[in-house]
Short mmCIF file of C-alpha atoms in Angstrom, two decimals:
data_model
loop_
_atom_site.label_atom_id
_atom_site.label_comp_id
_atom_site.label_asym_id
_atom_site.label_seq_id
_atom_site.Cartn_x
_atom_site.Cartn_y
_atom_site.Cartn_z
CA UNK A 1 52.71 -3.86 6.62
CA UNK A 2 54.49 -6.61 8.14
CA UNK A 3 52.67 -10.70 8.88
CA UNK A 4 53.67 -11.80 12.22
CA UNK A 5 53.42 -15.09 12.94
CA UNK A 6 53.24 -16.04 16.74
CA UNK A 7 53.95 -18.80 18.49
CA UNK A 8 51.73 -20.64 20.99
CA UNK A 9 49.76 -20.81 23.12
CA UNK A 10 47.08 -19.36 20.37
CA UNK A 11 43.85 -17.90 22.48
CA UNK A 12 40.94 -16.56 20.54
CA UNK A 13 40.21 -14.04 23.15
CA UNK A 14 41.56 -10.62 23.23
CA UNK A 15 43.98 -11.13 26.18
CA UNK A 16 47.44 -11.28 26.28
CA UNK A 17 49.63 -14.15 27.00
CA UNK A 18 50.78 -12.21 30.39
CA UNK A 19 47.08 -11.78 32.01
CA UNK A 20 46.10 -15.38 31.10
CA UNK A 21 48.57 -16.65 33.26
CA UNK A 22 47.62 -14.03 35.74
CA UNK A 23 44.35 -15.52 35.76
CA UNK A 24 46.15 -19.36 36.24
CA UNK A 25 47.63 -17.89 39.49
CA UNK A 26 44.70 -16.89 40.69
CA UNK A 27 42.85 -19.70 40.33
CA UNK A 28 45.54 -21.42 42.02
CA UNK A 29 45.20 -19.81 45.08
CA UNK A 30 42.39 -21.73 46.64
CA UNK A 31 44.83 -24.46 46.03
CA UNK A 32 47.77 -22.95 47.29
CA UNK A 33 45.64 -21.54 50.66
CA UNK A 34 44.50 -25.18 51.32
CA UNK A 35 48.34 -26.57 51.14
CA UNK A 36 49.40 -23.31 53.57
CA UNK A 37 46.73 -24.86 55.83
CA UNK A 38 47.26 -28.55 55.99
CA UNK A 39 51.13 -28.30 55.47
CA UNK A 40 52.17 -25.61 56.92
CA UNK A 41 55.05 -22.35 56.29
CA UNK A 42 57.30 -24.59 53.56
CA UNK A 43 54.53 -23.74 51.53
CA UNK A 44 55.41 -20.34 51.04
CA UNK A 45 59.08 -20.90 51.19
CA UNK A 46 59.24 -23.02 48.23
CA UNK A 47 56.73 -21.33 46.41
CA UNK A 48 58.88 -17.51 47.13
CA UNK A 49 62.57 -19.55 46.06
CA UNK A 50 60.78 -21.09 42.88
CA UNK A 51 59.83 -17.51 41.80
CA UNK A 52 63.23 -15.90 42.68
CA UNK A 53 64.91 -18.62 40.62
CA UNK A 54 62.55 -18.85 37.53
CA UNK A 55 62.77 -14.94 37.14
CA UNK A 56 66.57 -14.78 37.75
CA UNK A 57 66.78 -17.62 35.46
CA UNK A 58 64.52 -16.30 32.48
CA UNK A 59 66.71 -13.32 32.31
CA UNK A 60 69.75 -14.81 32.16
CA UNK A 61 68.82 -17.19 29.11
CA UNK A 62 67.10 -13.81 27.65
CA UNK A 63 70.29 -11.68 27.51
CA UNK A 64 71.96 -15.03 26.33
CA UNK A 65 69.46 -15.44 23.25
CA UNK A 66 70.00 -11.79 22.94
CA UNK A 67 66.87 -10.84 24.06
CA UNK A 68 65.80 -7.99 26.35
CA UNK A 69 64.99 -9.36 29.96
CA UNK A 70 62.04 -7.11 30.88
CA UNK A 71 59.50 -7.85 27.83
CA UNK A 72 60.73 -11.44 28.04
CA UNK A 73 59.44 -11.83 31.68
CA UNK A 74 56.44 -9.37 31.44
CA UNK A 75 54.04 -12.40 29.86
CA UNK A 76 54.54 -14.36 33.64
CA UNK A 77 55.43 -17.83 32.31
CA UNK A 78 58.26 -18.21 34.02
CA UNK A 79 56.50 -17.38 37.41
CA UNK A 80 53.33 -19.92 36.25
CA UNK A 81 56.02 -22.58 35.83
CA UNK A 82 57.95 -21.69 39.33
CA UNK A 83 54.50 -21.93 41.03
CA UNK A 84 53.58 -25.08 39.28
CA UNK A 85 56.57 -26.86 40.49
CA UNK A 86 56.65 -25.04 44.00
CA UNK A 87 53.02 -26.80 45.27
CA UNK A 88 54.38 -29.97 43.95
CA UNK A 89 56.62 -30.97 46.13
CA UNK A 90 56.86 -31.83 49.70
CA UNK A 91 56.74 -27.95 51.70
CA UNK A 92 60.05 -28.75 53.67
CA UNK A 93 62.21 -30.24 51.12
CA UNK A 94 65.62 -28.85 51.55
CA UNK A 95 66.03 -25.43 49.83
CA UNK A 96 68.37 -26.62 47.00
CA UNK A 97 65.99 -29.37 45.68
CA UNK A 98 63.43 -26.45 44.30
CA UNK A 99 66.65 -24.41 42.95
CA UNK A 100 67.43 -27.16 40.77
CA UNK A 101 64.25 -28.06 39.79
CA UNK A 102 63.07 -24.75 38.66
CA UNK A 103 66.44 -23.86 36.87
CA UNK A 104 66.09 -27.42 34.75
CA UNK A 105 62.36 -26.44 34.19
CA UNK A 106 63.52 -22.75 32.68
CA UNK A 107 66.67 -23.24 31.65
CA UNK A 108 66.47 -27.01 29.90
CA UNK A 109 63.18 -27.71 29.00
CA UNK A 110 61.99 -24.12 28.40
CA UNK A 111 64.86 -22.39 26.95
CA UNK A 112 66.74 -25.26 25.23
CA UNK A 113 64.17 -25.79 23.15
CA UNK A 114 63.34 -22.12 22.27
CA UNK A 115 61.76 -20.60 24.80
CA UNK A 116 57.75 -20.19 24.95
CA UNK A 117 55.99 -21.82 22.47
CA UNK A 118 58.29 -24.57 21.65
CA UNK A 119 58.81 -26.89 24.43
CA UNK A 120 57.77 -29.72 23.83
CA UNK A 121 57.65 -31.24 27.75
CA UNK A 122 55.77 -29.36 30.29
CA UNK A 123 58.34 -27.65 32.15
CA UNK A 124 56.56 -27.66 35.80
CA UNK A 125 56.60 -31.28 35.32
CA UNK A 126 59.91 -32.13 33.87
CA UNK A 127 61.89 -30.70 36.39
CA UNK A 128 59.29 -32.40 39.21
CA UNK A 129 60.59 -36.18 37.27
CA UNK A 130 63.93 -34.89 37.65
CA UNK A 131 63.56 -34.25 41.20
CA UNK A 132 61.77 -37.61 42.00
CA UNK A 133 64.35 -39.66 40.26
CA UNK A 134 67.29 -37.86 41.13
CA UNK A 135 66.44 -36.92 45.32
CA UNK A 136 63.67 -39.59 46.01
CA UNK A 137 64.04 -39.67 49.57
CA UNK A 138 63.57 -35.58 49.41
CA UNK A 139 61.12 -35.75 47.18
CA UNK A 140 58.76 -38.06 49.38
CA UNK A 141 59.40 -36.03 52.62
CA UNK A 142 55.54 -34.96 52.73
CA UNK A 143 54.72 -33.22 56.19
CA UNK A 144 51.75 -34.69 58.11
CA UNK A 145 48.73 -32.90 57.32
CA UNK A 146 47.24 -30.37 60.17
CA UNK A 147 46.04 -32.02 63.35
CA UNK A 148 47.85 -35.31 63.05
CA UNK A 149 51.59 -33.99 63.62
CA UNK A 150 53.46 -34.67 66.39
CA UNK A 151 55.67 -32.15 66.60
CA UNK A 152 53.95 -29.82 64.28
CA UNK A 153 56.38 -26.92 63.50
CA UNK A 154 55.88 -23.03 63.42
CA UNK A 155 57.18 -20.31 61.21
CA UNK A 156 60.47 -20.19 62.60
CA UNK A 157 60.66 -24.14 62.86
CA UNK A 158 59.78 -24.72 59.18
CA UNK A 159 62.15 -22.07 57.87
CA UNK A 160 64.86 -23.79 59.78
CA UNK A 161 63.71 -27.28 58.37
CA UNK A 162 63.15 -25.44 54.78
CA UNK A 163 66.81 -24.21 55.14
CA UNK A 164 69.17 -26.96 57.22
CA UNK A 165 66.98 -29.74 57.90
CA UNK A 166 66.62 -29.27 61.76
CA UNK A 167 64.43 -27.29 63.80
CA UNK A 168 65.69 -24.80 66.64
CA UNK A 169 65.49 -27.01 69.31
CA UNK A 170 67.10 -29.96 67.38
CA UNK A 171 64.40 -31.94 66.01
CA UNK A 172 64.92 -33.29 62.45
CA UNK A 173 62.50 -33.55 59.69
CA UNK A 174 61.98 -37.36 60.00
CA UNK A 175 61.24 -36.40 63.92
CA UNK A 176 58.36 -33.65 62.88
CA UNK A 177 56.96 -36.21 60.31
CA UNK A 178 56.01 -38.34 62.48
CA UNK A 179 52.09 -39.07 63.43
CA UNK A 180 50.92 -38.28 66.82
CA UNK A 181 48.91 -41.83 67.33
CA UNK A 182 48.95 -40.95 71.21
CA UNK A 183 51.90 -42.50 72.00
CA UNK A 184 55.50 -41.62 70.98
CA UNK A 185 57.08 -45.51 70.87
CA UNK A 186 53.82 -46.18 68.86
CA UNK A 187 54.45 -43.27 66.03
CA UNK A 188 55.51 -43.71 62.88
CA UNK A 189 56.96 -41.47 59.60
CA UNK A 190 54.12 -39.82 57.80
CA UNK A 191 53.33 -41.39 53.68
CA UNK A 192 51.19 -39.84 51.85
CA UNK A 193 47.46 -41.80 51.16
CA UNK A 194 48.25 -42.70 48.00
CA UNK A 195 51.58 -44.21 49.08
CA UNK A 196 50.29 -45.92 52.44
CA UNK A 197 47.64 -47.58 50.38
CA UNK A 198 50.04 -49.00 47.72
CA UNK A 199 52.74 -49.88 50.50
CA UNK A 200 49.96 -51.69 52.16
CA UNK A 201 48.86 -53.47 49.41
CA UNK A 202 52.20 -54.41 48.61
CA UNK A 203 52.69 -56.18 51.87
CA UNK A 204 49.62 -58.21 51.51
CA UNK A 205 47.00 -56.26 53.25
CA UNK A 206 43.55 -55.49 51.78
CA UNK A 207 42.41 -52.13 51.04
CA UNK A 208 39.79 -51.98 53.60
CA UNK A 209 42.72 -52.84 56.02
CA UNK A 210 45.31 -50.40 54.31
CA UNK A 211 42.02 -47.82 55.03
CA UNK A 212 41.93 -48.44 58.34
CA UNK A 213 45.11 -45.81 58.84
CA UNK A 214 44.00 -42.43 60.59
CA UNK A 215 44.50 -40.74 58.09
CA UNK A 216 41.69 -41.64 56.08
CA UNK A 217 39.02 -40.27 58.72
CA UNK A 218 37.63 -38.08 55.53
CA UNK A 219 36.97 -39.82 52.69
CA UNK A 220 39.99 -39.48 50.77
CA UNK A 221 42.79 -38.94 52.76
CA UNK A 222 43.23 -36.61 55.78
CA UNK A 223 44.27 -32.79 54.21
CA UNK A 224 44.47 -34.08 50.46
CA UNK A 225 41.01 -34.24 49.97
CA UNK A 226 40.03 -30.79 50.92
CA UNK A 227 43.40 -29.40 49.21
CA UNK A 228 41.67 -31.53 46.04
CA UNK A 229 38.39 -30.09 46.31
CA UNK A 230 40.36 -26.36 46.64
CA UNK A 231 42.04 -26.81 43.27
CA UNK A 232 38.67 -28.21 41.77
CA UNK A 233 37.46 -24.57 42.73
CA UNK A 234 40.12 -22.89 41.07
CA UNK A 235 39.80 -24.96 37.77
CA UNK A 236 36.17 -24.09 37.32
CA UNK A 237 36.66 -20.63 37.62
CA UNK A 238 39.45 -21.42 34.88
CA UNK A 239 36.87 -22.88 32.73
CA UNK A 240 34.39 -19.86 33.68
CA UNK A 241 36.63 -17.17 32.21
CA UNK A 242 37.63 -19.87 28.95
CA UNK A 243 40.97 -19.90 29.66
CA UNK A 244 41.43 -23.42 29.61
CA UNK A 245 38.81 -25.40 27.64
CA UNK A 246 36.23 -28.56 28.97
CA UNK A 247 38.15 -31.13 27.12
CA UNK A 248 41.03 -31.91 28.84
CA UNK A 249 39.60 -31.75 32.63
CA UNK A 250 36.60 -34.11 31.39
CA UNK A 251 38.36 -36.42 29.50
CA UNK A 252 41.26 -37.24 31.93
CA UNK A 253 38.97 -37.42 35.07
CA UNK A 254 36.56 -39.41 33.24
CA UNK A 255 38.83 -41.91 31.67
CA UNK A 256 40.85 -42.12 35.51
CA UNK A 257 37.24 -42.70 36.94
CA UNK A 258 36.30 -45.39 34.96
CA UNK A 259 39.36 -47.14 35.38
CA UNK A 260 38.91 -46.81 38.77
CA UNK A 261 35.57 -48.12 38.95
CA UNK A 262 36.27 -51.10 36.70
CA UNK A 263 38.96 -51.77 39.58
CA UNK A 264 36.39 -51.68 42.20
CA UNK A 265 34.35 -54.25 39.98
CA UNK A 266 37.22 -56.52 39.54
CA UNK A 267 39.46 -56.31 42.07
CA UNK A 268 37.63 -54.82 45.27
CA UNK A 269 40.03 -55.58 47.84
CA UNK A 270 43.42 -55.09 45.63
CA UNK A 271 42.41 -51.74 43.66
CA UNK A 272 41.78 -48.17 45.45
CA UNK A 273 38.44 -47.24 44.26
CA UNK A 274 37.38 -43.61 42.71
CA UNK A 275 37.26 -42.05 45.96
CA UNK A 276 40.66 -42.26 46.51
CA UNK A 277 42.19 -42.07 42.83
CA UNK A 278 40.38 -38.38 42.30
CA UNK A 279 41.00 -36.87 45.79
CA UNK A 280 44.23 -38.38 47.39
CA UNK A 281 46.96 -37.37 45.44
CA UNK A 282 47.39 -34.58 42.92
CA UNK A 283 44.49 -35.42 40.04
CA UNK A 284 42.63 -31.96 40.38
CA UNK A 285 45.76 -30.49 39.85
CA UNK A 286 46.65 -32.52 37.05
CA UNK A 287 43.99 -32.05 35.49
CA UNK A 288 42.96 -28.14 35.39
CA UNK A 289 46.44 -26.75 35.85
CA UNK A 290 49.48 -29.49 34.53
CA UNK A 291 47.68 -31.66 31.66
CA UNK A 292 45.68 -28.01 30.25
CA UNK A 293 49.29 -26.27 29.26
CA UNK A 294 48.40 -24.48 25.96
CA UNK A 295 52.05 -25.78 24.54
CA UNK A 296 52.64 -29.19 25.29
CA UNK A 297 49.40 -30.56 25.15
CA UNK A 298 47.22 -31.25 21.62
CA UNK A 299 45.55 -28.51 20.11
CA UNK A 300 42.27 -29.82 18.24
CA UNK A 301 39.24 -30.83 20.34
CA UNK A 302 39.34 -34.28 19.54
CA UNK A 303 43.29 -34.52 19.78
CA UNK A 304 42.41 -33.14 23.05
CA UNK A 305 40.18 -36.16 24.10
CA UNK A 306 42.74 -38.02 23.41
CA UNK A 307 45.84 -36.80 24.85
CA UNK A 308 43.46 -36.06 28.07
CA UNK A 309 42.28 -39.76 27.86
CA UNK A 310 45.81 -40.88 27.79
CA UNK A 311 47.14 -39.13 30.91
CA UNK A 312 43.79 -40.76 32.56
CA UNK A 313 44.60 -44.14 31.49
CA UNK A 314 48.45 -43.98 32.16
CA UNK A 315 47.90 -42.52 36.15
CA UNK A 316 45.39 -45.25 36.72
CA UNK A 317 47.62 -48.03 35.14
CA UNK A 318 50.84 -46.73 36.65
CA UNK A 319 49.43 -45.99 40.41
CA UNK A 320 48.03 -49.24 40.09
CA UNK A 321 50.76 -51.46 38.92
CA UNK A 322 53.74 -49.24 38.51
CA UNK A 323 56.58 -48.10 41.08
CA UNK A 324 55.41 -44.49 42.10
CA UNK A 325 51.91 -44.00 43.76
CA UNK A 326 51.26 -40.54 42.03
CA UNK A 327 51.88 -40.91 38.64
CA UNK A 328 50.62 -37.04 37.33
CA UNK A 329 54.34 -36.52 36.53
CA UNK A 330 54.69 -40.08 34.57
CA UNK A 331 51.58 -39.53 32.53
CA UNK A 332 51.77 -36.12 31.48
CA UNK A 333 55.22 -36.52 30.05
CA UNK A 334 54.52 -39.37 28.30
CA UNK A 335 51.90 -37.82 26.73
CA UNK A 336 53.63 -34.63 25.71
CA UNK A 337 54.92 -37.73 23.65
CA UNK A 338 52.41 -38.86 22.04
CA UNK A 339 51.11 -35.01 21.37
CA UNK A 340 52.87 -34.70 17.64
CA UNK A 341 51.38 -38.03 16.83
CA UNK A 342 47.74 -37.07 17.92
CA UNK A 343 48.20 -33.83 16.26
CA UNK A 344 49.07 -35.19 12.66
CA UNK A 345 46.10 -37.38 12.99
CA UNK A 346 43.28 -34.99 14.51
CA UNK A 347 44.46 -32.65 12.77
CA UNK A 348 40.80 -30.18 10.95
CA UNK A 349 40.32 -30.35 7.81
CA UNK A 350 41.03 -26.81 6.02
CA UNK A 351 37.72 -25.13 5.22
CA UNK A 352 37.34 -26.08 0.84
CA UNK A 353 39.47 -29.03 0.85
CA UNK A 354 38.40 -32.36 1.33
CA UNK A 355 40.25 -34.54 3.68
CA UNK A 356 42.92 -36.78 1.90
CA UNK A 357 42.05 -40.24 2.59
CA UNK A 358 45.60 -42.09 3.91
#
C-alpha cells in the first residue's frame, strides 16, 4: 500500500478540492448579481473571457508539465481564480486587460511555482497588481453605479465598450462614465468612493465636504455598499458550510475597524471613518473570498490572526496614507510575505513533545 502525501489546501471534511471551490462560486454569486446590477453587462463579459482564458491556460501548462488536462482542471481552481480576478476590475475594461491578467495569474504565479498547492502569492490578486501597475488608467475605468449614469449603456453598448472602447452610436467610455448631475457642462468622470474621498482630501477638502458628492446618498457609497453587503452574504454562508474558517474574516475586519475608528478619534475631518473603510471599496471581498485562500495564507489559528490582522492593518495604513485608495491587492500580497515567517513561529506543538524554547 502506497502513502500519498498531498498538497494543500488540507480540509478536514470529506469533500474534494473540486466541490469546495464549487461552493466558493456559489457564494459568490450574491456578489457577482449585485455588480451585474449596479455596473451593468461588462460584468459578465469579463467574468465569461477570465474563464475561457484560465481553462485554456491550465491545460496548456498541464500537457507542458506532462500532465493530463482533464483531471488537472476537474478540481475548478483555475475557474475560482478567473472569477476572482474577473469581479475585480472595472466591468468595461478593454477585453485584453483580463486576458493578460488571468494568463499571469495561471500561468506565472500558479504554474511557475508548481501548480496548486505551491504558490506562494494569491494568484487572483497578483495578476490584479499587475494590471493596476502596468494599465492604471484601464484599471480605474469604474462605470457609474445604476441610476447616476449619464449615458448608461445596454447589452449591445457594453459589449461594444467591453470589445473596442466605443459604443454604437460613437460614445466613448470616458463619455458613458460620466455622472448625470442634471446638466451635461456640469458632469464630470465617475471615481470610485474610495478614490473621490482620498482625491478630495488630497486637495484640501474635509471629509464631510469630500461626502457631500452624490454618490454617497447611502451610507457608504452609491452601489458599493449594497454590492458589500451582497458578498457579506455569500461569506457567511462560506463560514456556514466550514469551508473557510472565522479567523481570517474576524481578524482582518476587526483590526481595519479599529484602525478606522482610532482615525475618527484622531483625525475626524482628515480620516474616512468605519462606514466607509468596510463598505466602499472591496473589504467584504477581501476578506471572505481573497485573504481566506487555503494556500497562500497561514495555516494555524493563531498564524491566522495574524496574517488576517496584517492585511487589516496594511489596507487601513495604505488607503490612508499610501498612493492607491483600495489597497486589498497591496495588503494581501504583502502578507503572502510574511506567511512563511508566521508559520515557523505559530507553528503547534506536536502532540508528546514539548515545545523547544528558542
Amino acid at each position: 500500500m502506497s502513502f500519498y502525501i498531498a498538497s494543500s489546501p488540507h480540509h478536514h471534511q470529506r469533500r474534494t478540492t473540486a466541490k469546495l471551490m464549487q461552493l466558493v462560486l456559489f457564494a459568490m454569486l450574491p456578489g457577482f448579481l449585485a455588480q451585474l446590477y449596479f455596473f451593468g453587462w461588462g460584468v459578465i463579459f469579463q467574468l465569461s473571457l477570465a474563464i475561457a482564458v484560465a481553462l485554456a491556460a491550465e491545460s496548456l501548462c498541464l500537457i507542458a508539465r506532462d500532465r493530463a488536462p482533464a483531471s488537472g482542471l476537474q478540481d475548478n481552481t483555475a475557474i475560482v481564480t478567473a472569477a476572482l480576478l474577473a469581479v475585480s476590475i472595472p466591468p468595461l475594461a478593454p477585453w485584453w486587460v483580463i486576458v493578460i491578467g488571468t494568463l499571469f495569474a495561471i500561468v506565472v504565479v500558479k504554474h511557475l511555482f508548481g501548480g496548486v498547492g505551491h504558490n506562494i502569492f494569491n494568484p487572483a490578486m497578483a495578476g490584479y497588481v499587475l494590471l493596476l501597475i502596468s494599465f492604471p488608467v484601464q484599471m480605474t475605468a469604474w462605470m457609474p453605479p445604476t441610476g447616476l449614469a449619464s449615458n448608461a449603456p445596454g447589452f449591445i453598448d457594453s459589449l461594444y465598450l467591453f470589445l473596442f472602447q466605443f459604443t454604437n452610436e460613437g460614445f466613448s467610455l470616458e463619455q458613458v462614465r460620466r455622472i448625470d448631475t442634471g446638466s451635461m457642462l456640469d458632469a464630470v468622470v465617475m471615481a470610485t468612493p474610495l478614490d473621490h474621498v482620498k482625491t478630495q482630501l488630497s486637495q484640501g477638502a474635509t471629509l464631510s465636504e469630500a461626502l457631500q458628492h452624490r454618490q454617497f446618498t447611502g451610507f457608504a457609497g452609491a452601489g458599493w455598499q449594497w454590492v458589500n453587503f451582497a458578498y457579506l452574504l455569500g461569506g457567511l454562508l462560506l463560514l456556514q458550510q466550514r469551508v473557510i474558517q472565522w479567523h481570517i474574516p474576524v481578524a482582518m475586519l476587526g483590526a481595519l475597524s479599529i484602525c478606522a475608528i482610532l482615525g475618527s478619534i484622531f483625525a475626524p475631518d482628515l480620516l474616512p471613518g468605519l462606514n466607509i473603510h468596510l463598505f466602499s471599496g472591496a473589504t467584504m471581498f477581501a476578506a471572505f473570498f481573497i485573504a481566506t485562500d487555503p494556500v497562500s495564507a497561514a495555516t494555524s489559528s493563531k498564524g491566522k490572526l495574524i496574517y488576517a490582522t496584517l492585511i487589516g492593518v496594511l489596507i487601513y495604513v495604505i488607503r490612508s496614507y499610501g498612493g492607491y485608495p483600495d489597497a486589498v491587492a497591496f495588503a494581501v500580497l504583502l502578507a503572502n510575505l510574511c506567511v512563511p515567517v508566521i508559520d515557523q513561529y505559530t507553528r503547534p506543538v506536536t502532540y508528546g513533545h514539548r515545545k523547544e524554547e528558542s
